[in-house]
Amino acid sequence: MKEVKINTDYITLDQFLKYVGIAETGGKGKQMILDGLVKVNGNIELKRGKKLRSGDIVVVNDHEFKVL
């Protein structure tokens, strides 16, 4: 699991996917979310504006990230 530090109270899910390099653009991140490819804390997340905060776990394919 890769730990990712953010410098704000939260980051939106689509921004996070771009930030960690899983999606090259926000649009690709949005499509990955809408396709049901992203899990947050064990649940498939379909809202691109989902606010991620410290302690959240994001899983995309075989990549796992913990928000710090």
PDB file of C-alpha atoms in Angstrom, residues 1-2 13 16-17 20 22 32-33 36-45 52 56-67:
ATOM      1  CA  MET A   1       0.000   0.000   0.000  1.00  0.00           C
ATOM      2  CA  LYS A   2       1.320   3.402  -0.979  1.00  0.00           C
ATOM      3  CA  LEU A  13     -11.634  11.374  -5.777  1.00  0.00           C
ATOM      4  CA  PHE A  16      -6.758  12.138  -6.312  1.00  0.00           C
ATOM      5  CA  LEU A  17      -6.611   9.690  -9.232  1.00  0.00           C
ATOM      6  CA  VAL A  20      -1.264   9.751  -7.885  1.00  0.00           C
ATOM      7  CA  ILE A  22      -3.565   6.493 -12.086  1.00  0.00           C
ATOM      8  CA  MET A  32     -12.770   5.155 -14.288  1.00  0.00           C
ATOM      9  CA  ILE A  33     -15.062   6.149 -11.411  1.00  0.00           C
ATOM     10  CA  GLY A  36     -17.033   1.228 -11.216  1.00  0.00           C
ATOM     11  CA  LEU A  37     -13.268   0.609 -11.205  1.00  0.00           C
ATOM     12  CA  VAL A  38     -12.540   2.552  -8.010  1.00  0.00           C
ATOM     13  CA  LYS A  39     -13.155   1.461  -4.416  1.00  0.00           C
ATOM     14  CA  VAL A  40     -13.013   3.750  -1.405  1.00  0.00           C
ATOM     15  CA  ASN A  41     -12.810   2.061   1.992  1.00  0.00           C
ATOM     16  CA  GLY A  42     -13.887  -1.259   0.435  1.00  0.00           C
ATOM     17  CA  ASN A  43     -16.923   0.052  -1.450  1.00  0.00           C
ATOM     18  CA  ILE A  44     -17.260   0.862  -5.147  1.00  0.00           C
ATOM     19  CA  GLU A  45     -17.495   4.653  -5.398  1.00  0.00           C
ATOM     20  CA  LEU A  52     -11.181  11.818   0.554  1.00  0.00           C
ATOM     21  CA  ASP A  56      -9.296   6.739   3.565  1.00  0.00           C
ATOM     22  CA  ILE A  57      -8.164   3.762   1.473  1.00  0.00           C
ATOM     23  CA  VAL A  58      -8.479   3.918  -2.329  1.00  0.00           C
ATOM     24  CA  VAL A  59      -8.101   0.817  -4.509  1.00  0.00           C
ATOM     25  CA  VAL A  60      -7.871   0.880  -8.309  1.00  0.00           C
ATOM     26  CA  ASN A  61      -7.072  -2.420 -10.031  1.00  0.00           C
ATOM     27  CA  ASP A  62      -3.995  -3.695  -8.173  1.00  0.00           C
ATOM     28  CA  HIS A  63      -3.013  -0.274  -6.787  1.00  0.00           C
ATOM     29  CA  GLU A  64      -3.848   0.546  -3.180  1.00  0.00           C
ATOM     30  CA  PHE A  65      -3.396   3.977  -1.592  1.00  0.00           C
ATOM     31  CA  LYS A  66      -3.884   5.335   1.916  1.00  0.00           C
ATOM     32  CA  VAL A  67      -4.605   9.036   2.242  1.00  0.00           C
TER      33      VAL A  67
END
